[in-house]
Tab-separated table of C-alpha atoms in Angstrom:
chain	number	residue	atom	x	y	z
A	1	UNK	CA	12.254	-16.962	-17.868
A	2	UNK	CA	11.134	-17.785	-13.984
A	3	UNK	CA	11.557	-21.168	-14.479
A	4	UNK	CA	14.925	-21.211	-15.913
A	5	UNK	CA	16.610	-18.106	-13.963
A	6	UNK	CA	14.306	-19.010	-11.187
A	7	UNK	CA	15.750	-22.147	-10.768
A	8	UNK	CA	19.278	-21.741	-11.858
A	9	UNK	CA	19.643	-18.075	-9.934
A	10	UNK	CA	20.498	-19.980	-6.654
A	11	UNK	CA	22.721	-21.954	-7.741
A	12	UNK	CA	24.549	-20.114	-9.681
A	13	UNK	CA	24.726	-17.285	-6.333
A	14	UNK	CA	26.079	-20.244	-4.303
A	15	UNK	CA	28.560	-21.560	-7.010
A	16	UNK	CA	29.644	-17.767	-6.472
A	17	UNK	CA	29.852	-17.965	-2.676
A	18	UNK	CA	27.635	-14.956	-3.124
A	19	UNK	CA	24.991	-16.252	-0.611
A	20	UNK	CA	25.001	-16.271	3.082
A	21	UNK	CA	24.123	-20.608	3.797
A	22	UNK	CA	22.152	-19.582	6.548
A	23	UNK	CA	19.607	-17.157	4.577
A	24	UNK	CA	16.719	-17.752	1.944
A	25	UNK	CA	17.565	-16.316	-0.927
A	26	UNK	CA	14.130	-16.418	-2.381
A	27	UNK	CA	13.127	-14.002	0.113
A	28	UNK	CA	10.242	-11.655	-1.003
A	29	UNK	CA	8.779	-8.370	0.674
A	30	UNK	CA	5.991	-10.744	2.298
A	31	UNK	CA	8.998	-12.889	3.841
A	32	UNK	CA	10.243	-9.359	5.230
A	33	UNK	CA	7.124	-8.066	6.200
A	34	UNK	CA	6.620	-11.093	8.541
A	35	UNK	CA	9.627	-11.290	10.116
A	36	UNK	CA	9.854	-7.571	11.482
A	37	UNK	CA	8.193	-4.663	11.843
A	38	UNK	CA	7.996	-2.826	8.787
A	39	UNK	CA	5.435	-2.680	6.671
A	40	UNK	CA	4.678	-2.451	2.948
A	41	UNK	CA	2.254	-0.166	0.904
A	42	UNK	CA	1.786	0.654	-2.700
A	43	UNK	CA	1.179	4.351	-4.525
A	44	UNK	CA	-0.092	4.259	-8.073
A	45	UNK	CA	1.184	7.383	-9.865
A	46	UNK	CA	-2.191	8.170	-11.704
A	47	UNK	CA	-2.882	10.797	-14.565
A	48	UNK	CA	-1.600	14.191	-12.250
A	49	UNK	CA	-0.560	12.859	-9.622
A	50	UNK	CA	1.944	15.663	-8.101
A	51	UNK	CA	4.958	13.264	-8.422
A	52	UNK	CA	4.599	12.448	-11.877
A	53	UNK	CA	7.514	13.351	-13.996
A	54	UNK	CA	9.806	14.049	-10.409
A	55	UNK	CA	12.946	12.479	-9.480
A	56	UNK	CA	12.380	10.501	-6.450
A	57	UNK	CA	15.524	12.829	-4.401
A	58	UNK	CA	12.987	15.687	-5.066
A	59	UNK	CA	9.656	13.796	-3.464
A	60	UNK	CA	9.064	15.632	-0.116
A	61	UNK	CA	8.847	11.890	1.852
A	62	UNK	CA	9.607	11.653	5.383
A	63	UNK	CA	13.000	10.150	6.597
A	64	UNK	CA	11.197	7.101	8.268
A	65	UNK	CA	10.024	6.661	4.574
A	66	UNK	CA	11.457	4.490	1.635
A	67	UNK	CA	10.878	3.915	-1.699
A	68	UNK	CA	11.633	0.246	-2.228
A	69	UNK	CA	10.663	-0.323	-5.446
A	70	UNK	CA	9.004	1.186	-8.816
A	71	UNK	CA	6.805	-1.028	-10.776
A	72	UNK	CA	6.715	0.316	-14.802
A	73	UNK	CA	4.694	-1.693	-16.607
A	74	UNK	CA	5.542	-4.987	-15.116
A	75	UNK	CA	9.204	-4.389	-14.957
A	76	UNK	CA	10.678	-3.668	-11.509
A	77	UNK	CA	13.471	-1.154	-11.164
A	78	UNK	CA	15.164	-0.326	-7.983
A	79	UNK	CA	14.677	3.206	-7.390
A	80	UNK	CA	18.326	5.433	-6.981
A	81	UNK	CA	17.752	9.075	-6.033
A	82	UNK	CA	17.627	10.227	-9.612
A	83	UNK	CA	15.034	7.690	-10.857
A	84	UNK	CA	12.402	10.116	-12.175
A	85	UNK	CA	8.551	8.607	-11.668
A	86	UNK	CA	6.197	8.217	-14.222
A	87	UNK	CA	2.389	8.584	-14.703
A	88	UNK	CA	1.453	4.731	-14.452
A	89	UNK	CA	4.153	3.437	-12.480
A	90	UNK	CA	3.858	2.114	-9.016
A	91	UNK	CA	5.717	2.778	-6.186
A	92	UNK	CA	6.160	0.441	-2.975
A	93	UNK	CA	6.781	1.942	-0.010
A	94	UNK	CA	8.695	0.741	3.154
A	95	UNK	CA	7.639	2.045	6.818
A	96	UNK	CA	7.839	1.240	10.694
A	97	UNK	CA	5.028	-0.584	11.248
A	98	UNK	CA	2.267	0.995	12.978
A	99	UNK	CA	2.528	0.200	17.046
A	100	UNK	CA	-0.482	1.760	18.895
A	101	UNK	CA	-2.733	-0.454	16.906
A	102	UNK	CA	-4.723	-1.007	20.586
A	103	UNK	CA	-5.726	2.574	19.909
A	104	UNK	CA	-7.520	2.027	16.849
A	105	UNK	CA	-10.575	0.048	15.885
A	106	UNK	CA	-11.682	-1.569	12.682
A	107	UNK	CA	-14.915	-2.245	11.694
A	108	UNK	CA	-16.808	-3.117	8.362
A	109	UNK	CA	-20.292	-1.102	7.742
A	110	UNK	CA	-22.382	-2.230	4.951
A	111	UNK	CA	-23.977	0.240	2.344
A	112	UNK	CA	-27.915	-1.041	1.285
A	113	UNK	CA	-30.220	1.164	-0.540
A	114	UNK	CA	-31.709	2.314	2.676
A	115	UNK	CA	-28.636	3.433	4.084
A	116	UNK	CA	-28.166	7.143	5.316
A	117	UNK	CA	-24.694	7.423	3.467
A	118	UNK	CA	-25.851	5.440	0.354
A	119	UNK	CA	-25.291	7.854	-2.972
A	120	UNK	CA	-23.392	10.982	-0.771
A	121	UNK	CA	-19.931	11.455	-1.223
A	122	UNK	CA	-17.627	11.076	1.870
A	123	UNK	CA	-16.714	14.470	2.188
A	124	UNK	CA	-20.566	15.001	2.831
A	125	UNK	CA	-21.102	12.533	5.232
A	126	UNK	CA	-21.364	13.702	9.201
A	127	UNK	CA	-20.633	10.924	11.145
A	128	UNK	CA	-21.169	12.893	14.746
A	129	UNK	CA	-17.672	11.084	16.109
A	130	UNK	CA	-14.334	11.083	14.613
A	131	UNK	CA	-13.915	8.188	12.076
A	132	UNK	CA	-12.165	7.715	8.694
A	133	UNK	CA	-13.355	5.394	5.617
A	134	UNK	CA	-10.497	3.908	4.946
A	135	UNK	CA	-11.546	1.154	2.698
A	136	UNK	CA	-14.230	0.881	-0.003
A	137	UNK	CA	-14.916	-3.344	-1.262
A	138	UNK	CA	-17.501	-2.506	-4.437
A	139	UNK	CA	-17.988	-6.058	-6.214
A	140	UNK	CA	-14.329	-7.329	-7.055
A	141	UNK	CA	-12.249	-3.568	-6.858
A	142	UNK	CA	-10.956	-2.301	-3.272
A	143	UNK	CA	-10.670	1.155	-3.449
A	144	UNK	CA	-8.978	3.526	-1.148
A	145	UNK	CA	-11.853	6.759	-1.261
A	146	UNK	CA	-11.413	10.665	-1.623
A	147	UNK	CA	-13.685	13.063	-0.480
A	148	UNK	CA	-15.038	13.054	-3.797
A	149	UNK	CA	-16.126	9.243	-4.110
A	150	UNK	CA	-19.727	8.617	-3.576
A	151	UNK	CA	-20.612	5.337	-1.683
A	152	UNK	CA	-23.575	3.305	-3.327
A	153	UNK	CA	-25.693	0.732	-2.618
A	154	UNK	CA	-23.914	-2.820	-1.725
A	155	UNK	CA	-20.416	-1.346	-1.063
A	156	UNK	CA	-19.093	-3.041	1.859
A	157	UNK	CA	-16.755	0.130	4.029
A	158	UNK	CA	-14.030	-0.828	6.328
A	159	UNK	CA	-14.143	2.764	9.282
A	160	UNK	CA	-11.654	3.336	11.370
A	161	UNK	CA	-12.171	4.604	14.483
A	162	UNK	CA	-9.910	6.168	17.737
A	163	UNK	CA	-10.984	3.956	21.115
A	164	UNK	CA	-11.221	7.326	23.529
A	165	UNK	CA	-8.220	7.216	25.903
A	166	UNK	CA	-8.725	5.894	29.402
C-alpha cells in the first residue's frame, strides 16, 4: 500500500494539476510543526475518559484549539464536528505554540532508592516552591503523571519550574 500509493499519489495529484509546483506534497505534521509556530500534542481517549462516546462539536475545547486528527486503531480519520470519539482512539491536537518559554525552566531530577520522593505519589509530594512533574521516563514508557502515580526508584522526572519575574 505505501509503496504503491506512496509513490504513485504524487504523480497522479500533478497529472491532475491538483498540486501547487512550489509545495511538498509529502508534507507531514513534523514538516508543519517546524516551519511555524504551532505545535502538536496527542490525547489518548482511555477507559472513562469524559470524552468517550462525545461528538467532537460537543468537547468543551478552547477556540485557539483544534482537533487535527483521530487515530482508531491505526486508521486516521479527519475529524468533522459530528465525528463522535471513542474509548481507544487518539486524538492530535493543534495549538499556538507556547511563547514565554524564557519564563519557564526544565530540568531532569533522578529518583534512587534514597530519594525523598521515591515510592510517594505526586499529589503527596511538598516541594516548598512551585513546580510541576511534567514528565515521568520509567525504563522504555514516558508517562505523563496524575496525582495518583507514585514515583519509584530509577524513574528519571523532567520538573518544570517558573524563573521568578525580575
Amino acid at each position: 500500500s505505501m509503496a504503491i500509493q506512496g509513490t504513485l499519489l504524487p504523480w497522479v495529484a500533478g497529472r491532475l494539476s491538483m498540486t501547487d509546483q512550489s509545495a511538498d506534497v509529502g508534507k507531514t505534521f513534523t514538516d508543519y510543526q517546524e516551519e511555524s509556530d504551532i505545535d502538536f500534542v496527542e490525547v489518548r481517549l482511555d477507559a472513562g475518559h469524559p470524552w468517550c462516546g462525545q461528538e467532537l462539536s460537543a468537547l468543551r475545547l478552547p477556540a485557539q484549539l483544534l482537533v487535527a486528527m483521530v487515530d482508531r486503531g491505526g486508521t486516521a480519520i479527519v475529524p468533522r464536528g459530528d465525528t463522535r470519539v471513542q474509548e481507544g482512539d487518539r486524538l492530535v491536537l493543534a495549538a499556538r505554540a507556547f511563547e514565554g518559554r524564557g519564563n519557564l525552566s526544565l530540568r531532569e531530577v533522578a529518583v534512587d532508592r534514597g530519594h525523598k520522593w521515591a515510592n510517594q505519589s505526586v499529589s503527596q509530594i511538598a516541594t516548598g516552591k512551585p513546580r510541576l512533574i511534567i514528565l515521568i521516563k520509567r525504563g522504555l514508557e514516558t508517562m505523563i503523571p496524575t496525582g495518583s502515580t507514585v514515583l519509584q526508584p530509577g524513574d528519571m522526572l523532567v520538573v518544570a519550574e517558573a524563573e521568578e519575574a525580575r
